[in-house]
CSV table of C-alpha atoms and ligand atoms in Angstrom, one decimal:
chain,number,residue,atom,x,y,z
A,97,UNK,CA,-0.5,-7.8,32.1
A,98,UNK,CA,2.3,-6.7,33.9
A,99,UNK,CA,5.5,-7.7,32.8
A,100,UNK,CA,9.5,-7.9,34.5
A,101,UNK,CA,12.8,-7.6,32.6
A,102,UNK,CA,13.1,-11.1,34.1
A,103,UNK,CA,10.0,-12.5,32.9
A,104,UNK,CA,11.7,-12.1,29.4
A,105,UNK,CA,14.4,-14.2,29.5
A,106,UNK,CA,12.2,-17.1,28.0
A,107,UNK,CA,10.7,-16.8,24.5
A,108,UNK,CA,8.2,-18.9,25.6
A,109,UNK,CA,4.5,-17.6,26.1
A,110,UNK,CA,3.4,-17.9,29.9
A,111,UNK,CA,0.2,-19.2,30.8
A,112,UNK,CA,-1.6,-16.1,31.0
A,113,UNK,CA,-0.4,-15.8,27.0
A,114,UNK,CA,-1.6,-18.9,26.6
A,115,UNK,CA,-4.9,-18.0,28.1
A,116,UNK,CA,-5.4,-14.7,25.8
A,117,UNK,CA,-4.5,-17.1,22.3
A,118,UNK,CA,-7.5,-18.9,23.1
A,119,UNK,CA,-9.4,-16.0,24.4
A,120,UNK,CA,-8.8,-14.6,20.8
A,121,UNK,CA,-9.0,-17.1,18.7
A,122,UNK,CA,-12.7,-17.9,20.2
A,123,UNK,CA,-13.6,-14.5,19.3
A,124,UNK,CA,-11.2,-13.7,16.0
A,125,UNK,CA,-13.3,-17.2,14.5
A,126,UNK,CA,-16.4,-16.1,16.0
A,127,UNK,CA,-17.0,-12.4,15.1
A,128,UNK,CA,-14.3,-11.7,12.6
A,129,UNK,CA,-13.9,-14.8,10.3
A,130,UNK,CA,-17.8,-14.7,8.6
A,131,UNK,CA,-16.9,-11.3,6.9
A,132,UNK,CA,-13.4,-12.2,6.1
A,133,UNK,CA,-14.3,-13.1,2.4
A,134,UNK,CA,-16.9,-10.2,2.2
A,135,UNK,CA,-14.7,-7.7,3.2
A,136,UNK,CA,-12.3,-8.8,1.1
A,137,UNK,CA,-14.6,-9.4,-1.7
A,138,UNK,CA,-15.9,-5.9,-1.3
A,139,UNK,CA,-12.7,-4.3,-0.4
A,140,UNK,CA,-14.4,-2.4,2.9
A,141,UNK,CA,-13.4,-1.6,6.4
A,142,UNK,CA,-13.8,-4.7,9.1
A,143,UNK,CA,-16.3,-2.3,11.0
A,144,UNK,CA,-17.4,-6.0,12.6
A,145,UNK,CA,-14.4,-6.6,13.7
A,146,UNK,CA,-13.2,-3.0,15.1
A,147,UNK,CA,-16.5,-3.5,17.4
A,148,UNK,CA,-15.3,-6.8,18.5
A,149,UNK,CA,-12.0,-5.8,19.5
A,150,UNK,CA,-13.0,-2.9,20.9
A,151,UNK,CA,-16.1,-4.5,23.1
A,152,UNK,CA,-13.2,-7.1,23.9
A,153,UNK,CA,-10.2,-4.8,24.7
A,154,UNK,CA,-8.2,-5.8,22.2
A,155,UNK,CA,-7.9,-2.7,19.8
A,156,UNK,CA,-4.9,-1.7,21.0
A,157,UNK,CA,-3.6,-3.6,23.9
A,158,UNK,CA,-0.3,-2.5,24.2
A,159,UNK,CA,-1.4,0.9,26.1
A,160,UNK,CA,-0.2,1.1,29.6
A,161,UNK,CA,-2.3,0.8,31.7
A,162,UNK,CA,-1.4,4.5,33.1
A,163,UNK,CA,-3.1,5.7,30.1
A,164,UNK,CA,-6.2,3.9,30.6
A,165,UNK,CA,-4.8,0.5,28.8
A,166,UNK,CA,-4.4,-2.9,29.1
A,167,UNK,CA,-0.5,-2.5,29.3
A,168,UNK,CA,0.1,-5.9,27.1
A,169,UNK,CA,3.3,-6.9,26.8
A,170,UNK,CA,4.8,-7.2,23.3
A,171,UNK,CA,4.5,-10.7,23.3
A,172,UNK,CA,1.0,-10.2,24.2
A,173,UNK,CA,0.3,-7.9,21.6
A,174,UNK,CA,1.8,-10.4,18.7
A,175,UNK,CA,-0.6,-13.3,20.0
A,176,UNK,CA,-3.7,-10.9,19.6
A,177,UNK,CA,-1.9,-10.0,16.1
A,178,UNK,CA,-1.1,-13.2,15.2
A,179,UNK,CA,-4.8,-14.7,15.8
A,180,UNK,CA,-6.7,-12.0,14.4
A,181,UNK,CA,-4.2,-12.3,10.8
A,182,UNK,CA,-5.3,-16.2,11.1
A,183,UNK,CA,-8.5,-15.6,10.2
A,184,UNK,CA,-8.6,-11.9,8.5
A,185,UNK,CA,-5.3,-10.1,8.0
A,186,UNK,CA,-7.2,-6.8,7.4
A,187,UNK,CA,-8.4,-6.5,10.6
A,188,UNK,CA,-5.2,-7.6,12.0
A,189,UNK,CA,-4.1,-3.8,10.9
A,190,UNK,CA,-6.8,-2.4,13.4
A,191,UNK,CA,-4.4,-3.5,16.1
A,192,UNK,CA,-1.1,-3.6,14.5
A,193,UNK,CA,-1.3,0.3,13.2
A,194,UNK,CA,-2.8,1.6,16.6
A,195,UNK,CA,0.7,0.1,17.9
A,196,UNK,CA,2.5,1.6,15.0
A,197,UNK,CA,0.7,5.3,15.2
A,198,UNK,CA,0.9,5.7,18.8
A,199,UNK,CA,4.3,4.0,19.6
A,200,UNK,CA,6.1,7.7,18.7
A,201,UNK,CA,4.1,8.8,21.4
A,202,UNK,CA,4.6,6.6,24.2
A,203,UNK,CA,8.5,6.0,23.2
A,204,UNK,CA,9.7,10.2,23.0
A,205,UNK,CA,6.2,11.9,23.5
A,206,UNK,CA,5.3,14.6,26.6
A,207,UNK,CA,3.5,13.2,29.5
A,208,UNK,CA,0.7,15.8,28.4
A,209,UNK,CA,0.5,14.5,24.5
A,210,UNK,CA,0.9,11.0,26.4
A,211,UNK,CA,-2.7,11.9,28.8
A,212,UNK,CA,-4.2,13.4,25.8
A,213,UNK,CA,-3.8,10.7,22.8
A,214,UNK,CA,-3.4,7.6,24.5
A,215,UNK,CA,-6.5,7.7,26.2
A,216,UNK,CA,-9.1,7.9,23.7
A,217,UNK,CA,-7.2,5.4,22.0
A,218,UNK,CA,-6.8,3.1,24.8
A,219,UNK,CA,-10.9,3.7,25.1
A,220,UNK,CA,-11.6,2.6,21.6
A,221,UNK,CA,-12.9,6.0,20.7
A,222,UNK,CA,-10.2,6.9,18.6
A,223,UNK,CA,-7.8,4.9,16.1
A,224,UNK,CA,-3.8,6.2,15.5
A,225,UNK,CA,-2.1,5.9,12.1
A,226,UNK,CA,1.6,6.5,11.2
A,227,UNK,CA,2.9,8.8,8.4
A,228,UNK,CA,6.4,8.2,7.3
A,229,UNK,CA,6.2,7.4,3.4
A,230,UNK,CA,5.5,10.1,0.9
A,231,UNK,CA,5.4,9.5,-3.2
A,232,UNK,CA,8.9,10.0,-3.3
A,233,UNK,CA,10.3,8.9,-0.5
A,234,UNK,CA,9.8,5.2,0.3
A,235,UNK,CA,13.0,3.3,1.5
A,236,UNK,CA,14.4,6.3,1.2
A,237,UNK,CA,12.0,7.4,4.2
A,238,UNK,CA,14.7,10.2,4.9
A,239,UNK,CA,14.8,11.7,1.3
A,240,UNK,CA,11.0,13.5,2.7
A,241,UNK,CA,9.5,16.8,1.6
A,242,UNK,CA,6.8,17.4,3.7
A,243,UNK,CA,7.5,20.4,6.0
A,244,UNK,CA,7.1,21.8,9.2
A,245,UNK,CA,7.4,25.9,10.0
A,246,UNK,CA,7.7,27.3,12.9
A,247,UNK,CA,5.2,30.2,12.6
A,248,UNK,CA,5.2,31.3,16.6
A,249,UNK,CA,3.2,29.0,19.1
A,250,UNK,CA,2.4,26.8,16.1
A,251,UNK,CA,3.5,24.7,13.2
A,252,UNK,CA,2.3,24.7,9.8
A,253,UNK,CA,2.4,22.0,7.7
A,254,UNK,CA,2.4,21.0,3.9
A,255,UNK,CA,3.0,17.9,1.9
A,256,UNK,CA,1.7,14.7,1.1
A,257,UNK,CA,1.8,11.7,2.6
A,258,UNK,CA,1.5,8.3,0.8
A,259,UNK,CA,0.0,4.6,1.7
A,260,UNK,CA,-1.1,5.5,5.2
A,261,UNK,CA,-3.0,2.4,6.5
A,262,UNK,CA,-6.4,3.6,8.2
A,263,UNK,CA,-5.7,7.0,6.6
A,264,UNK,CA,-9.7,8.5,7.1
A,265,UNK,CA,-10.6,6.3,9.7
A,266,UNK,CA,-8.2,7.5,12.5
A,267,UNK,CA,-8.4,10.8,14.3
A,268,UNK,CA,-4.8,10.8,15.1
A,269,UNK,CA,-2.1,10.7,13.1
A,270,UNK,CA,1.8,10.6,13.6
A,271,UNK,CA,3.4,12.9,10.8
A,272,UNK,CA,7.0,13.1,10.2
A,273,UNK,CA,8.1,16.3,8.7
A,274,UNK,CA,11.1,18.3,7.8
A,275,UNK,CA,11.9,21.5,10.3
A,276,UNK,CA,15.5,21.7,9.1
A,277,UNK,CA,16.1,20.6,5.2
A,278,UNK,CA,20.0,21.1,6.0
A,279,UNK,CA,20.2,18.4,8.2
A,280,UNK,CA,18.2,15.4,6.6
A,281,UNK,CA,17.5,12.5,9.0
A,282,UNK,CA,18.3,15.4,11.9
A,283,UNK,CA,16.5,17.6,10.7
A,284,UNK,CA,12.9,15.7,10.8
A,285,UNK,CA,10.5,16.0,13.3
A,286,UNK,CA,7.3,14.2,14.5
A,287,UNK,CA,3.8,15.4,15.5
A,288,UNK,CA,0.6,14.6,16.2
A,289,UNK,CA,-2.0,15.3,13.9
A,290,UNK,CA,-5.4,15.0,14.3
A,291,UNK,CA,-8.0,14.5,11.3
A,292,UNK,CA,-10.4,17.8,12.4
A,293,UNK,CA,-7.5,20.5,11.6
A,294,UNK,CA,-8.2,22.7,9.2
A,295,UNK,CA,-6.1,21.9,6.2
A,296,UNK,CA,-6.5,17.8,6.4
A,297,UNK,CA,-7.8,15.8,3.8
A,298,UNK,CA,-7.3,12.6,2.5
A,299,UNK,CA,-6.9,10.8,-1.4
A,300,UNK,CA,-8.8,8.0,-3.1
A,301,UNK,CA,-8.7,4.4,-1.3
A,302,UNK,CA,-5.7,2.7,-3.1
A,303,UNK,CA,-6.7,-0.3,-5.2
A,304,UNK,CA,-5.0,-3.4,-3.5
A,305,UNK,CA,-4.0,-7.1,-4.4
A,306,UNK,CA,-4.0,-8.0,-0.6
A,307,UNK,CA,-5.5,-6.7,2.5
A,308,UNK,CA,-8.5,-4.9,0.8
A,309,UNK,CA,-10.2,-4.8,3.8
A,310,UNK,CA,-7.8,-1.8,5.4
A,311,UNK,CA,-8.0,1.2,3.7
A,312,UNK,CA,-4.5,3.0,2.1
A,313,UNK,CA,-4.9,6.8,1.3
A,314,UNK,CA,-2.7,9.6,0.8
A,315,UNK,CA,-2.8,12.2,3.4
A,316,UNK,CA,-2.7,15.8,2.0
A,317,UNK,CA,-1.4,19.0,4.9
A,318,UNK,CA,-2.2,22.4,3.3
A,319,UNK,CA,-1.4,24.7,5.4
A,320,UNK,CA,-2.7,22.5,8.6
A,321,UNK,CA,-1.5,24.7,11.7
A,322,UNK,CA,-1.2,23.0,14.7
A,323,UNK,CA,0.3,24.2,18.6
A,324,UNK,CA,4.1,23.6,18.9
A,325,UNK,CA,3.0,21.4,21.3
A,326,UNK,CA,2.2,18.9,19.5
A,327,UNK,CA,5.8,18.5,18.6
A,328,UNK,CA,6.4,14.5,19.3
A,329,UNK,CA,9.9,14.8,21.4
A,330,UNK,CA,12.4,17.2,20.9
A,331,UNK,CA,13.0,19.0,17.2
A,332,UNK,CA,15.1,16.9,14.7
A,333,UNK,CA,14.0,13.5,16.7
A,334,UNK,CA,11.1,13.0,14.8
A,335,UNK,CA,13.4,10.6,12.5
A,336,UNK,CA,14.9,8.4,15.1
A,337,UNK,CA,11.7,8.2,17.1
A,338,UNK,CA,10.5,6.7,13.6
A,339,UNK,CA,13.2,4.9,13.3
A,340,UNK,CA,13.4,3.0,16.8
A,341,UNK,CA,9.5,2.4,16.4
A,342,UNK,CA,9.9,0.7,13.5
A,343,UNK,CA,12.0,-1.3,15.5
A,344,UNK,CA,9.3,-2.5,17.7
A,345,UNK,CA,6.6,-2.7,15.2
A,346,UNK,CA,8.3,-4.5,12.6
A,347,UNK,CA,7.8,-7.7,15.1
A,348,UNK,CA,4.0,-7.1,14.5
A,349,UNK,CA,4.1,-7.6,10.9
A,350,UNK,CA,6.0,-10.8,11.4
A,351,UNK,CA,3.2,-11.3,13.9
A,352,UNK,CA,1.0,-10.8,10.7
A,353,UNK,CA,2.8,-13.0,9.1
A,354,UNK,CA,2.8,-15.8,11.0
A,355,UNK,CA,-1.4,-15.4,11.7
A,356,UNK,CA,-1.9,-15.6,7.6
A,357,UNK,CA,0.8,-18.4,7.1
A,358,UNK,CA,-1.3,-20.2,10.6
A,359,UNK,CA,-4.8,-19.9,8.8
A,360,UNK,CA,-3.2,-21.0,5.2
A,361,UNK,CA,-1.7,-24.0,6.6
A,362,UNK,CA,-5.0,-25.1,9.4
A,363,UNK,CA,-6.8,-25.0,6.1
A,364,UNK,CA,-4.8,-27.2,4.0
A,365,UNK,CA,-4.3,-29.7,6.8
A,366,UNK,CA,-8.2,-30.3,7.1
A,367,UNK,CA,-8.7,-30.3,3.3
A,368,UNK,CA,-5.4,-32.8,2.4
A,369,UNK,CA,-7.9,-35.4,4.7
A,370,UNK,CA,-10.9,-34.8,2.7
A,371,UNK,CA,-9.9,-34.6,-0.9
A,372,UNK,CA,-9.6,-37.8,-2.7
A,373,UNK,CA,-7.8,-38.8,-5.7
A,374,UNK,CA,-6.4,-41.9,-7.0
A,375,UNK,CA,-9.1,-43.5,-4.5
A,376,UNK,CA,-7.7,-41.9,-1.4
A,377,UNK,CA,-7.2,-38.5,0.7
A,378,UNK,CA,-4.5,-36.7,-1.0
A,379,UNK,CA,-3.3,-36.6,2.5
A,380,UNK,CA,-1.9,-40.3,2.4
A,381,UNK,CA,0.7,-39.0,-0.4
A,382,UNK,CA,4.3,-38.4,1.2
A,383,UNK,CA,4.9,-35.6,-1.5
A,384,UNK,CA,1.8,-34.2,0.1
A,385,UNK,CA,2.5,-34.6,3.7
A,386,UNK,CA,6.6,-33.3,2.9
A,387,UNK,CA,4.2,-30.1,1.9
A,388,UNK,CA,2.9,-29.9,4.5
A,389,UNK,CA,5.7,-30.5,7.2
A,390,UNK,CA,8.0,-28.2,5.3
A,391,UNK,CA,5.6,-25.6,5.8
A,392,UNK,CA,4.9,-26.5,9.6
A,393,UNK,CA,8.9,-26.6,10.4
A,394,UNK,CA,9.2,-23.0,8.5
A,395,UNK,CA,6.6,-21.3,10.1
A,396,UNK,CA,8.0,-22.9,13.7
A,397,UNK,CA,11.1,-21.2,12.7
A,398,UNK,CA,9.2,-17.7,12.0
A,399,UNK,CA,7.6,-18.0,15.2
A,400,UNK,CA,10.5,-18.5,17.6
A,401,UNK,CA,12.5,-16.1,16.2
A,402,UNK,CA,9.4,-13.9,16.2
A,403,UNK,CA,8.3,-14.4,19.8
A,404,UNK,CA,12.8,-13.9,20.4
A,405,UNK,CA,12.2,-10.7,19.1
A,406,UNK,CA,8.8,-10.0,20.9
A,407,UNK,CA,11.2,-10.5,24.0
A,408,UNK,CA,14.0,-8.5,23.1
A,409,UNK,CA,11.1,-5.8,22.3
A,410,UNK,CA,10.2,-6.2,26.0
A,411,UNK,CA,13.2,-5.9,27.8
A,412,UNK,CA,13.9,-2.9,25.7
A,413,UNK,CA,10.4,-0.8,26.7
A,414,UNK,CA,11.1,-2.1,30.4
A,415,UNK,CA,14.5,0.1,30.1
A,416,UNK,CA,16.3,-2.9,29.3
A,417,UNK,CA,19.7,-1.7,27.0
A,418,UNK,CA,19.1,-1.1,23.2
A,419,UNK,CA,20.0,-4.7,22.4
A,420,UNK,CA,19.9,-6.6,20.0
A,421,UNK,CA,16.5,-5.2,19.0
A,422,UNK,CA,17.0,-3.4,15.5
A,423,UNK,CA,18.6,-6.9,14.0
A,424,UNK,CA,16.0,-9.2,15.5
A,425,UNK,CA,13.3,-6.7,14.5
A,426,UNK,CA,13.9,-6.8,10.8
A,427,UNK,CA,15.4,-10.8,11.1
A,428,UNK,CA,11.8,-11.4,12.4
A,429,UNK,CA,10.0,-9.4,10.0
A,430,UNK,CA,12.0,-10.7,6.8
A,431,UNK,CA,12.0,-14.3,7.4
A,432,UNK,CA,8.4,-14.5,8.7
A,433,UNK,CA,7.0,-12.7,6.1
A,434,UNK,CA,9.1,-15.1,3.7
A,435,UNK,CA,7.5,-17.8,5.1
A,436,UNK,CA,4.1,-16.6,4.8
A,437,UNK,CA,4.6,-15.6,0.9
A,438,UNK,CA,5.6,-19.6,0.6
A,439,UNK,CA,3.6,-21.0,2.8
A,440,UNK,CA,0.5,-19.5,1.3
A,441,UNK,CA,1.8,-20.3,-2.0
A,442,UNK,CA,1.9,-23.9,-1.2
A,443,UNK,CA,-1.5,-24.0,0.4
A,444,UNK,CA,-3.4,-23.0,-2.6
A,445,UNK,CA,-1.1,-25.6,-4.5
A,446,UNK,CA,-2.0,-28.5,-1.8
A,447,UNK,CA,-5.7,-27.5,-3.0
A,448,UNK,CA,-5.1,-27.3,-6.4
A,449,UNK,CA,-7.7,-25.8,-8.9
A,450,UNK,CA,-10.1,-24.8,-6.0
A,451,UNK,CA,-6.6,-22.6,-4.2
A,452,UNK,CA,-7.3,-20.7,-6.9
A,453,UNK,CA,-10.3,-19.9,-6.7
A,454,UNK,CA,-12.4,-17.3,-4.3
A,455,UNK,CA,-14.8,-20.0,-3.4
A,456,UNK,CA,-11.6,-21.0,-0.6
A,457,UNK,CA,-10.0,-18.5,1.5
A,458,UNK,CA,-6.4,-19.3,0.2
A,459,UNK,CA,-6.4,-17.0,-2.4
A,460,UNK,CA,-6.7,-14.4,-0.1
A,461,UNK,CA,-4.5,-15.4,2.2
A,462,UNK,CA,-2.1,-15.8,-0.5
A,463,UNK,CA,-2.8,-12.2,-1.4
A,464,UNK,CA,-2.3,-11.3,1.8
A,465,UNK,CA,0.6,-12.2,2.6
A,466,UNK,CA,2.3,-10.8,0.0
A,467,UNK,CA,2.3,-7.2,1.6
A,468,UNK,CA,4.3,-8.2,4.8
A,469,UNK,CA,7.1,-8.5,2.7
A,470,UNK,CA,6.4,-4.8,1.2
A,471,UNK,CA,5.6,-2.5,4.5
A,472,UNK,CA,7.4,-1.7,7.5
A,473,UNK,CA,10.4,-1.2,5.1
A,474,UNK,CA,10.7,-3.9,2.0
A,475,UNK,CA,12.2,-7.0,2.8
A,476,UNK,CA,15.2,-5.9,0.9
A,477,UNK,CA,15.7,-3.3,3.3
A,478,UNK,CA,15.3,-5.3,6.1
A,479,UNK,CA,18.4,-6.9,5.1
A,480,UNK,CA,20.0,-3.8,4.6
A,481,UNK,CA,19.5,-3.1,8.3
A,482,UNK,CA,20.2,-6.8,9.5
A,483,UNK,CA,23.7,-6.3,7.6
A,484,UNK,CA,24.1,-2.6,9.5
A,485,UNK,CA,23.3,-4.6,12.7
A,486,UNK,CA,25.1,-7.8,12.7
A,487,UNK,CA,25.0,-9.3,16.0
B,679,FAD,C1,-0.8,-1.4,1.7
B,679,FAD,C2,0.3,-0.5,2.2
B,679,FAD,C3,0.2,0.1,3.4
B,679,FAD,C4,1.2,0.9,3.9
B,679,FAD,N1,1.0,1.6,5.1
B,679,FAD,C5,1.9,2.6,5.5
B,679,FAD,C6,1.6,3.4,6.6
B,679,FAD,O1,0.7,3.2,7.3
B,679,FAD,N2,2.5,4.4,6.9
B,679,FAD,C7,3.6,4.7,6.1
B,679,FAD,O2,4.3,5.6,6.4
B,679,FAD,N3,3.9,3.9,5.0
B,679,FAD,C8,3.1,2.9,4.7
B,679,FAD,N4,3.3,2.1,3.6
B,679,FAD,C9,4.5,2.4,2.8
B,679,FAD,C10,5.5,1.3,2.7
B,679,FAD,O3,6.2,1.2,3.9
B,679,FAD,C11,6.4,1.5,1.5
B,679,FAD,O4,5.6,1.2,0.4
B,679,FAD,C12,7.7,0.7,1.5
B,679,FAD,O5,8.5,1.2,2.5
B,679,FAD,C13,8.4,0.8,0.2
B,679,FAD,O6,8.5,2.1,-0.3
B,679,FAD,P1,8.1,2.3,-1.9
B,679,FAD,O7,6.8,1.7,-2.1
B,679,FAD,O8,8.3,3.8,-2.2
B,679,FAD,O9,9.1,1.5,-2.7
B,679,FAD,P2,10.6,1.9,-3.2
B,679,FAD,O10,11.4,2.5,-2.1
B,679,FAD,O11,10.4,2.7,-4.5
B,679,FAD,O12,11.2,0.5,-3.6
B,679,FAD,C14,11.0,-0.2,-4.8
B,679,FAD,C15,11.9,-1.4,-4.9
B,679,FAD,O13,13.3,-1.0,-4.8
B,679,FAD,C16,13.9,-1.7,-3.7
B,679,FAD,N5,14.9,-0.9,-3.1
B,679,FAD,C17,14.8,0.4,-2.8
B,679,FAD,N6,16.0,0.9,-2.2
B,679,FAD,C18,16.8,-0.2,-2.2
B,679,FAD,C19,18.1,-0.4,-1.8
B,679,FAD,N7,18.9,0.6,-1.2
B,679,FAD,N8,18.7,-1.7,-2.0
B,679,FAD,C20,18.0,-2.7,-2.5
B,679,FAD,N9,16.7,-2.5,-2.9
B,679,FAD,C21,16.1,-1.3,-2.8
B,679,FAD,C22,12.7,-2.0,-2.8
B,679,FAD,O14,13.1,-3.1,-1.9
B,679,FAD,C23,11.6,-2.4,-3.7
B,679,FAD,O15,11.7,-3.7,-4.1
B,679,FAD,C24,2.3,1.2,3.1
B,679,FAD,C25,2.4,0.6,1.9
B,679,FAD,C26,1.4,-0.3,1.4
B,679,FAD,C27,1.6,-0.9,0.0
């Protein structure tokens, strides 16, 4: 799916995008819905649905297609996102955290650690997670302690690192780490990390409210020596090439979003036409069908300013200037994430005792949504970096 600068002046989705929504929502209700509840339920990994995407191509479509990839467009990768989230937000991860691992790579990495990584990922033979957070350093992402030494032709690393989503199930992993504690944000570098070194191992799965289905662990680095070449970029990068993929990848948690907030409201349309009180389907109520276009109109909003920044995201991997980007990225992750939390909130309410139960997927997706406003950087901090950004 290749892609021009021009072809993202419009927010709207071409045809061809058009094409691969339906293409994915066929197979997102088809092979990943019926174990939504059960992995959920049994807090497990969506193995189902990593073989589906992967036997469809859709593991981690934003590869270019140099590397053995599809070479989806951002826009592209939100809509396979955004459907896969409709129907199980866990397995939405599979897709949105390949982007998110790998994205150091392709933005500052060497052609060589390019040919090496993104291949077996772009096969489906290999998953990539990102390590920024640590126990002590969350917002404050810079405030890090894990290290990096230069010990000759290699690095050796120690620390911890905390909430990494498919921690255990990748074989790659993007570490941030500090080379130079003088220089704080300059003095952090990135690398790749892959889960046979020596010295890797990985902590308990964290019990979740939401998204039980992708596992969280800590990642523990004692003494794991790796080549210098692994080095992501140059030294004391490692911290803006985090920075500017967050950037990007912030646009697929508001693609998140918007897929939990889409499934939540699909549901409680069809059940507001069922469910009968006072001799009628609640439906026919106007203080039910206010509901229910307040939460249509907000998650229109999300998506628009969503699919904006999908373009903006576009332009700026087809060399397009800096932009806009870092604003719409956290503007599209705040307020579609904020629209999920109510959206899902009023879904359970429009199905009143039975929302709350576990017999109806809105529970879940209520769950759910709740971390989008937590990771990527919280929701307060995405206002921190809107204000820093003003456009
Ligand atoms: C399920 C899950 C998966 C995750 N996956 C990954 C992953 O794959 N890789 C990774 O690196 N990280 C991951 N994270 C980490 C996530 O990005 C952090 O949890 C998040 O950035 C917040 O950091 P913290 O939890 O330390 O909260 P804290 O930074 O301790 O924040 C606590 C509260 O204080 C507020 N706060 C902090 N500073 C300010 C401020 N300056 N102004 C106003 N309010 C402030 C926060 O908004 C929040 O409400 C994941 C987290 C979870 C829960």
């Amino acid at each position: 799916m290749a892609s021009s600068v021009n072809d993202f002046d419009l927010y709207r989705p071409s045809e061809e995008h058009d094409m691969l929504r339906d293409a994915v929502r066929s197979l997102a209700e088809a092979k990943i819905a019926p174990y939504a509840a059960e992995v959920d339920e049994e807090a497990r990994f969506p193995q189902e649905a990593l073989d589906a995407l992967v036997a469809n191509d859709l593991h981690a479509v934003h590869v270019p297609e140099s590397y053995g990839g599809s070479g989806a467009d951002a826009l592209a990768t939100v809509i396979v996102i955004e459907e896969v989230a409709r129907v199980c937000a866990s397995s939405s991860l599979i897709p949105a955290v390949n982007k998110l691992g790998s994205l150091p790579v392709i933005l500052s990495g060497s052609e060589e650690l390019k040919k090496r990584y993104l291949a077996p990922l772009a096969k489906g033979d290999a998953m990539f997670s990102y390590c920024l957070s640590e126990p002590d350093a969350g917002s404050d992402a810079a405030g890090m302690k894990t290290k990096a030494v230069r010990d000759g032709d290699s690095y050796v690393l120690n620390g911890v690192k905390r909430w990494i989503t498919n921690a255990g199930i990748s074989e790659y992993y993007t570490v941030m780490a500090v080379t130079d504690p003088e220089k704080r944000s300059k003095g952090i570098s990135a690398f790749v990390v892959e889960k046979s070194d020596p010295g890797v191992s990985f902590g308990a799965p964290e019990k979740k409210l939401g998204i039980k289905g992708s596992p969280t662990r800590e990642v523990y680095l004692d003494n794991v020596r790796i080549p210098a070449d692994r080095m992501i970029g140059a030294e004391g990068t490692g911290f803006a090439t985090a920075m500017k993929t967050l950037d990007h990848t912030r646009i697929t948690i508001a693609a998140q979003a918007l897929g939990i907030a889409q499934g939540a409201l699909d549901y409680a349309k069809g059940y507001v036409q069922e469910r009968k009180q006072f001799g009628k389907p609640i439906g026919d109520f106007q203080g039910v069908q206010f509901m229910l276009a307040d939460m249509a109109m907000k998650l229109e909003a999300a998506r628009q300013l969503t699919y904006a920044a999908a373009a903006r995201s576009e332009r700026v991997a087809l060399g397009g200037g800096k932009e806009d980007l870092t604003f719409f990225g956290a503007a599209a992750k705040c307020y579609a994430s904020d629209a999920a939390m109510e959206i899902t909130t009023d879904a359970v309410q429009l199905l009143g005792g039975y929302g709350y139960t576990r017999d109806y997927p809105l529970e879940r997706m209520m769950r759910d949504a709740k971390i989008t406003q937590i990771y990527e950087g919280t929701n307060q901090v995405q206002r921190i970096v809107m204000a820093r950004n003003l456009p």
